[in-house]
CSV table of C-alpha atoms in Angstrom, one decimal:
chain,number,residue,atom,x,y,z
A,142,MET,CA,-40.5,-100.9,50.3
A,143,SER,CA,-41.0,-100.3,46.6
A,144,LYS,CA,-38.9,-103.3,45.5
A,145,VAL,CA,-40.3,-105.5,48.2
A,146,SER,CA,-44.0,-104.8,47.5
A,147,ASN,CA,-43.6,-105.0,43.7
A,148,THR,CA,-41.7,-108.3,43.9
A,149,LEU,CA,-44.1,-109.8,46.4
A,150,ILE,CA,-47.2,-109.0,44.5
A,151,GLY,CA,-45.6,-110.1,41.3
A,152,PHE,CA,-44.7,-113.4,42.8
A,153,LEU,CA,-48.2,-113.9,44.4
A,154,ASN,CA,-50.0,-113.1,41.2
A,155,LEU,CA,-47.8,-115.5,39.3
A,156,LEU,CA,-48.8,-118.2,41.7
A,157,THR,CA,-52.5,-117.4,41.4
A,158,LEU,CA,-52.2,-117.1,37.6
A,159,LEU,CA,-50.7,-120.6,37.5
A,160,ALA,CA,-53.4,-121.9,40.0
A,161,SER,CA,-56.1,-120.6,37.7
A,162,ILE,CA,-55.0,-123.0,34.9
A,163,PRO,CA,-56.1,-126.2,36.7
A,164,ILE,CA,-59.3,-124.5,37.8
A,165,ILE,CA,-60.2,-123.7,34.2
A,166,GLY,CA,-59.1,-127.2,33.2
A,167,GLY,CA,-61.3,-128.7,35.9
A,168,GLY,CA,-64.3,-126.8,34.6
A,169,LEU,CA,-63.6,-127.8,31.0
A,170,TRP,CA,-63.3,-131.5,32.2
A,171,MET,CA,-66.6,-131.2,34.1
A,172,THR,CA,-68.3,-129.8,31.0
A,173,LYS,CA,-67.1,-132.7,28.8
A,174,SER,CA,-67.4,-135.4,31.4
A,175,THR,CA,-70.6,-137.6,31.4
A,176,THR,CA,-70.0,-138.6,35.0
A,177,THR,CA,-70.3,-135.2,36.6
A,178,CYS,CA,-74.0,-134.6,37.6
A,179,GLU,CA,-73.7,-131.3,39.4
A,180,SER,CA,-74.0,-129.3,36.1
A,181,PHE,CA,-74.7,-125.9,37.8
A,182,LEU,CA,-71.3,-126.0,39.5
A,183,GLN,CA,-69.5,-126.0,36.2
A,184,ARG,CA,-70.2,-122.5,35.0
A,185,PRO,CA,-69.2,-120.8,38.3
A,186,LEU,CA,-66.0,-122.8,38.4
A,187,MET,CA,-65.1,-121.6,34.8
A,188,VAL,CA,-66.0,-118.0,35.6
A,189,VAL,CA,-63.9,-117.9,38.8
A,190,GLY,CA,-61.0,-119.5,36.9
A,191,PHE,CA,-61.0,-117.0,34.1
A,192,VAL,CA,-61.5,-114.0,36.4
A,193,ILE,CA,-58.5,-115.1,38.6
A,194,LEU,CA,-56.4,-115.6,35.4
A,195,LEU,CA,-57.2,-112.1,34.0
A,196,VAL,CA,-56.8,-110.3,37.4
A,197,SER,CA,-53.6,-112.1,38.2
A,198,LEU,CA,-52.2,-111.3,34.7
A,199,ALA,CA,-53.0,-107.6,35.1
A,200,GLY,CA,-51.5,-107.5,38.6
A,201,PHE,CA,-48.4,-109.3,37.5
A,202,ILE,CA,-47.8,-106.9,34.6
A,203,GLY,CA,-48.6,-103.9,36.7
A,204,ALA,CA,-46.3,-104.9,39.5
A,205,CYS,CA,-43.3,-106.0,37.4
A,206,TYR,CA,-43.4,-103.2,34.8
A,207,HIS,CA,-44.7,-100.4,37.1
A,208,VAL,CA,-47.8,-99.9,34.9
A,209,ALA,CA,-50.1,-97.8,37.1
A,210,TRP,CA,-53.2,-98.2,35.0
A,211,ALA,CA,-52.9,-102.0,35.0
A,212,LEU,CA,-52.6,-102.0,38.8
A,213,TRP,CA,-55.6,-99.7,39.1
A,214,VAL,CA,-57.7,-102.1,37.0
A,215,TYR,CA,-56.3,-105.0,39.0
A,216,LEU,CA,-57.3,-103.4,42.3
A,217,VAL,CA,-60.8,-102.5,41.2
A,218,VAL,CA,-61.5,-106.0,39.8
A,219,MET,CA,-59.9,-107.6,42.8
A,220,LEU,CA,-62.3,-105.7,45.1
A,221,PHE,CA,-65.3,-107.0,43.2
A,222,LEU,CA,-63.9,-110.5,43.2
A,223,ILE,CA,-63.5,-110.5,46.9
A,224,ALA,CA,-67.0,-109.2,47.4
A,225,ALA,CA,-68.4,-111.9,44.9
A,226,LEU,CA,-66.5,-114.7,46.7
A,227,LEU,CA,-67.9,-113.5,50.1
A,228,ALA,CA,-71.4,-113.4,48.7
A,229,VAL,CA,-71.0,-116.9,47.2
A,230,THR,CA,-69.6,-118.3,50.4
A,231,ILE,CA,-72.4,-116.9,52.5
A,232,PHE,CA,-75.0,-118.1,50.0
A,233,GLY,CA,-73.4,-121.5,50.0
A,234,PHE,CA,-73.5,-121.8,53.8
A,235,VAL,CA,-77.2,-120.7,53.9
A,236,VAL,CA,-78.3,-123.0,51.1
A,237,VAL,CA,-76.4,-126.1,51.9
A,238,GLY,CA,-76.8,-125.9,55.7
A,239,PRO,CA,-79.9,-128.1,56.0
A,240,GLY,CA,-79.7,-131.7,55.0
A,241,GLY,CA,-77.7,-134.8,55.9
A,242,GLY,CA,-78.5,-138.4,56.1
A,243,VAL,CA,-80.5,-140.5,58.5
A,244,GLU,CA,-79.0,-143.5,60.2
A,245,VAL,CA,-80.5,-146.9,59.1
A,246,PRO,CA,-80.6,-149.4,62.0
A,247,GLY,CA,-78.2,-152.3,61.4
A,248,ARG,CA,-76.8,-150.7,58.2
A,249,ALA,CA,-73.5,-149.0,57.4
A,250,TYR,CA,-75.1,-146.5,55.0
A,251,LYS,CA,-77.5,-143.6,55.5
A,252,GLU,CA,-80.7,-142.7,53.7
A,253,TYR,CA,-81.8,-139.2,52.6
A,254,HIS,CA,-85.1,-137.4,52.6
A,255,LEU,CA,-86.0,-134.6,50.2
A,256,GLN,CA,-87.8,-132.5,52.8
A,257,ASN,CA,-84.6,-132.1,54.8
A,258,TYR,CA,-83.0,-129.9,52.2
A,259,SER,CA,-83.4,-126.1,51.6
A,260,PRO,CA,-86.3,-124.9,49.5
A,261,TRP,CA,-83.9,-123.4,46.9
A,262,LEU,CA,-82.2,-126.8,46.3
A,263,ARG,CA,-85.5,-128.7,46.3
A,264,LYS,CA,-87.0,-126.3,43.7
A,265,ARG,CA,-84.0,-126.8,41.5
A,266,ILE,CA,-83.9,-130.6,41.7
A,267,GLU,CA,-87.7,-130.8,41.1
A,268,ASN,CA,-87.4,-129.0,37.8
A,269,SER,CA,-88.3,-131.7,35.3
A,270,ASN,CA,-85.8,-130.5,32.6
A,271,TYR,CA,-83.0,-130.4,35.1
A,272,TRP,CA,-83.9,-133.8,36.6
A,273,ILE,CA,-83.9,-135.4,33.1
A,274,SER,CA,-80.3,-134.3,32.6
A,275,VAL,CA,-79.2,-135.4,36.1
A,276,LYS,CA,-80.9,-138.8,35.6
A,277,SER,CA,-79.2,-139.3,32.3
A,278,CYS,CA,-75.9,-138.4,33.9
A,279,ILE,CA,-76.4,-141.0,36.7
A,280,LEU,CA,-77.3,-143.7,34.1
A,281,GLY,CA,-74.2,-142.8,32.1
A,282,SER,CA,-71.9,-143.0,35.2
A,283,LYS,CA,-73.1,-146.6,35.9
A,284,THR,CA,-73.2,-145.8,39.6
A,285,CYS,CA,-75.8,-148.4,40.3
A,286,SER,CA,-74.1,-151.1,38.3
A,287,LYS,CA,-71.3,-151.2,40.9
A,288,ILE,CA,-73.7,-152.7,43.5
A,289,VAL,CA,-75.9,-154.8,41.2
A,290,MET,CA,-74.3,-158.0,42.3
A,291,TRP,CA,-74.5,-157.2,46.0
A,292,THR,CA,-76.0,-159.9,48.3
A,293,PRO,CA,-78.3,-159.1,51.3
A,294,VAL,CA,-75.2,-159.5,53.5
A,295,ASP,CA,-73.4,-156.8,51.5
A,296,TYR,CA,-76.2,-154.4,52.1
A,297,LEU,CA,-75.9,-155.0,55.8
A,298,THR,CA,-72.1,-154.4,55.9
A,299,GLY,CA,-71.3,-152.3,52.9
A,300,ASN,CA,-71.4,-148.5,52.6
A,301,LEU,CA,-73.2,-146.6,49.9
A,302,SER,CA,-72.7,-143.2,48.4
A,303,PRO,CA,-75.7,-140.8,48.7
A,304,ILE,CA,-76.7,-141.4,45.1
A,305,GLN,CA,-76.4,-145.2,45.4
A,306,SER,CA,-78.5,-145.1,48.6
A,307,GLY,CA,-81.3,-143.1,47.1
A,308,CYS,CA,-81.3,-144.2,43.4
A,309,CYS,CA,-80.2,-147.8,43.3
A,310,LYS,CA,-82.5,-149.5,45.8
A,311,PRO,CA,-85.9,-149.0,47.4
A,312,PRO,CA,-86.0,-147.4,50.9
A,313,SER,CA,-85.0,-149.8,53.6
A,314,ALA,CA,-88.4,-149.3,55.4
A,315,CYS,CA,-90.3,-150.7,52.5
A,316,ASN,CA,-92.5,-153.7,53.3
A,317,TYR,CA,-94.3,-154.9,50.2
A,318,GLN,CA,-96.7,-157.1,52.2
A,319,ALA,CA,-98.1,-154.0,54.0
A,320,PRO,CA,-101.0,-151.9,52.8
A,321,THR,CA,-100.2,-149.2,50.3
A,322,MET,CA,-101.4,-146.3,52.4
A,323,THR,CA,-98.8,-147.0,55.1
A,324,GLN,CA,-95.8,-147.1,52.8
A,325,ASP,CA,-93.4,-144.5,51.7
A,326,PRO,CA,-94.5,-143.4,48.2
A,327,ASP,CA,-91.0,-144.2,47.0
A,328,CYS,CA,-91.6,-147.9,47.7
A,329,TYR,CA,-94.0,-148.0,44.7
A,330,LYS,CA,-91.7,-146.0,42.4
A,331,TRP,CA,-89.1,-148.7,42.6
A,332,ASN,CA,-88.7,-151.0,39.6
A,333,ASN,CA,-86.2,-153.8,39.1
A,334,ASP,CA,-85.5,-152.6,35.5
A,335,PRO,CA,-81.9,-151.3,35.5
A,336,SER,CA,-83.0,-148.3,33.4
A,337,LEU,CA,-85.7,-147.4,36.0
A,338,LEU,CA,-84.7,-148.6,39.5
A,339,CYS,CA,-85.5,-145.7,41.9
A,340,TYR,CA,-84.6,-142.9,39.6
A,341,GLU,CA,-88.0,-141.2,40.0
A,342,CYS,CA,-87.9,-141.5,43.7
A,343,ASP,CA,-87.7,-138.5,46.0
A,344,SER,CA,-84.9,-140.4,47.8
A,345,CYS,CA,-82.9,-140.4,44.6
A,346,LYS,CA,-83.3,-136.6,44.3
A,347,ALA,CA,-82.3,-136.3,47.9
A,348,GLY,CA,-79.2,-138.4,47.3
A,349,VAL,CA,-78.2,-136.0,44.5
A,350,LEU,CA,-78.7,-133.0,46.7
A,351,GLU,CA,-76.6,-134.6,49.4
A,352,ASP,CA,-73.8,-135.0,46.9
A,353,VAL,CA,-74.2,-131.4,45.8
A,354,ARG,CA,-74.2,-130.3,49.5
A,355,ARG,CA,-70.9,-132.1,50.1
A,356,HIS,CA,-69.3,-130.5,47.1
A,357,TRP,CA,-70.6,-127.0,48.1
A,358,HIS,CA,-69.2,-127.5,51.6
A,359,LYS,CA,-65.7,-128.1,50.1
A,360,LEU,CA,-66.2,-125.1,47.7
A,361,SER,CA,-67.1,-122.9,50.7
A,362,VAL,CA,-64.0,-123.8,52.6
A,363,LEU,CA,-61.9,-123.1,49.4
A,364,ASN,CA,-63.7,-119.8,49.0
A,365,ILE,CA,-62.8,-118.7,52.6
A,366,VAL,CA,-59.1,-119.6,51.9
A,367,MET,CA,-59.2,-117.7,48.6
A,368,VAL,CA,-60.9,-114.6,50.2
A,369,MET,CA,-58.2,-114.4,52.9
A,370,LEU,CA,-55.5,-114.8,50.3
A,371,LEU,CA,-57.0,-112.2,48.0
A,372,ILE,CA,-57.4,-109.7,50.8
A,373,GLY,CA,-53.7,-110.1,51.6
A,374,ILE,CA,-52.8,-109.7,48.0
A,375,TYR,CA,-55.1,-106.7,47.7
A,376,PHE,CA,-53.3,-104.7,50.5
A,377,VAL,CA,-49.9,-105.5,49.0
A,378,GLY,CA,-51.3,-104.4,45.6
A,379,CYS,CA,-52.2,-101.0,47.1
A,380,CYS,CA,-48.6,-100.5,48.1
A,381,ALA,CA,-47.4,-101.6,44.6
A,382,PHE,CA,-49.9,-99.2,43.0
A,383,GLN,CA,-48.5,-96.3,45.0
A,384,ASN,CA,-45.0,-97.3,43.9
A,385,ALA,CA,-46.0,-97.6,40.2
A,386,LYS,CA,-47.6,-94.1,40.4
A,387,ARG,CA,-44.3,-92.6,41.6
A,388,ALA,CA,-42.4,-94.6,38.9
A,389,ASP,CA,-44.7,-93.2,36.2
A,390,GLY,CA,-44.0,-89.6,37.2
A,391,TYR,CA,-46.8,-88.9,39.7
A,392,HIS,CA,-44.9,-86.2,41.6
A,393,PRO,CA,-46.1,-83.3,43.8
A,394,HIS,CA,-47.0,-80.1,41.9
A,395,GLY,CA,-44.0,-77.9,41.3
A,396,GLU,CA,-41.4,-80.6,41.8
A,397,SER,CA,-39.6,-81.6,38.6
A,398,ARG,CA,-38.7,-85.2,37.8
A,399,MET,CA,-35.3,-84.1,36.6
A,400,TYR,CA,-34.5,-82.8,40.0
A,401,LYS,CA,-35.6,-85.9,41.7
A,402,THR,CA,-33.5,-88.2,39.5
A,403,GLN,CA,-30.4,-86.0,40.1
A,404,PRO,CA,-28.7,-86.3,36.7
A,405,LYS,CA,-25.0,-86.3,36.5
A,406,TRP,CA,-24.9,-83.0,34.6
A,407,ASN,CA,-26.4,-81.1,37.6
A,408,PHE,CA,-23.6,-78.6,38.2
A,409,TYR,CA,-25.0,-77.6,41.6
A,410,ARG,CA,-24.2,-81.0,43.0
């Protein structure tokens, strides 16, 4: 059991250590990239990557070299990591649960409304400083330039991303011949200027939230998989910790290590 558990946890932690490298690399890429608009996802991604790297390294050293204190640190941190991932997963499902698009008759795309999203997400996206950075990111990504040459037929048959649907065109229900009071306020925030378009519209903010919502759903699924994997590694780590304690000389009181190892010069053998 000693060799099996130590070898298994060493192998599993080597895999998680290697897996943390692309996670950290992805966080660094998101930080440097001008096309990634979900800025508040970058920091948690980096933290998770570094924690997995350090925990896996401690577990790998402890399991392979029978270092009991390293395994003890590994198990304590792993317990907190499991609890943190569970909390993030539950929080993610609660926050990103509301939302989704509304079908537009005769169109392939959907439109999005800010009031359909959770108060926590709305409060964040309505922060003026945060929205300035998001708007600059959308402009830098040239998301709207991809559909600037679309014809009316393209809008009838083509699909749009949530950001393109909310930021690059006025709402489909807009009728500029109708009285102002009967129109969606976003209809009068629209401007043909490529630097303005509908970037100040609530529909644009809703499109960004829908994009965030989809990313968080994927992250929550990944968290569930990681929690299950970490729980399995944690239980194997408990076995490896017991083995490392015995290897370091944690023996019952009154029982000498020399007797247990049965040296060749024991004349009573």
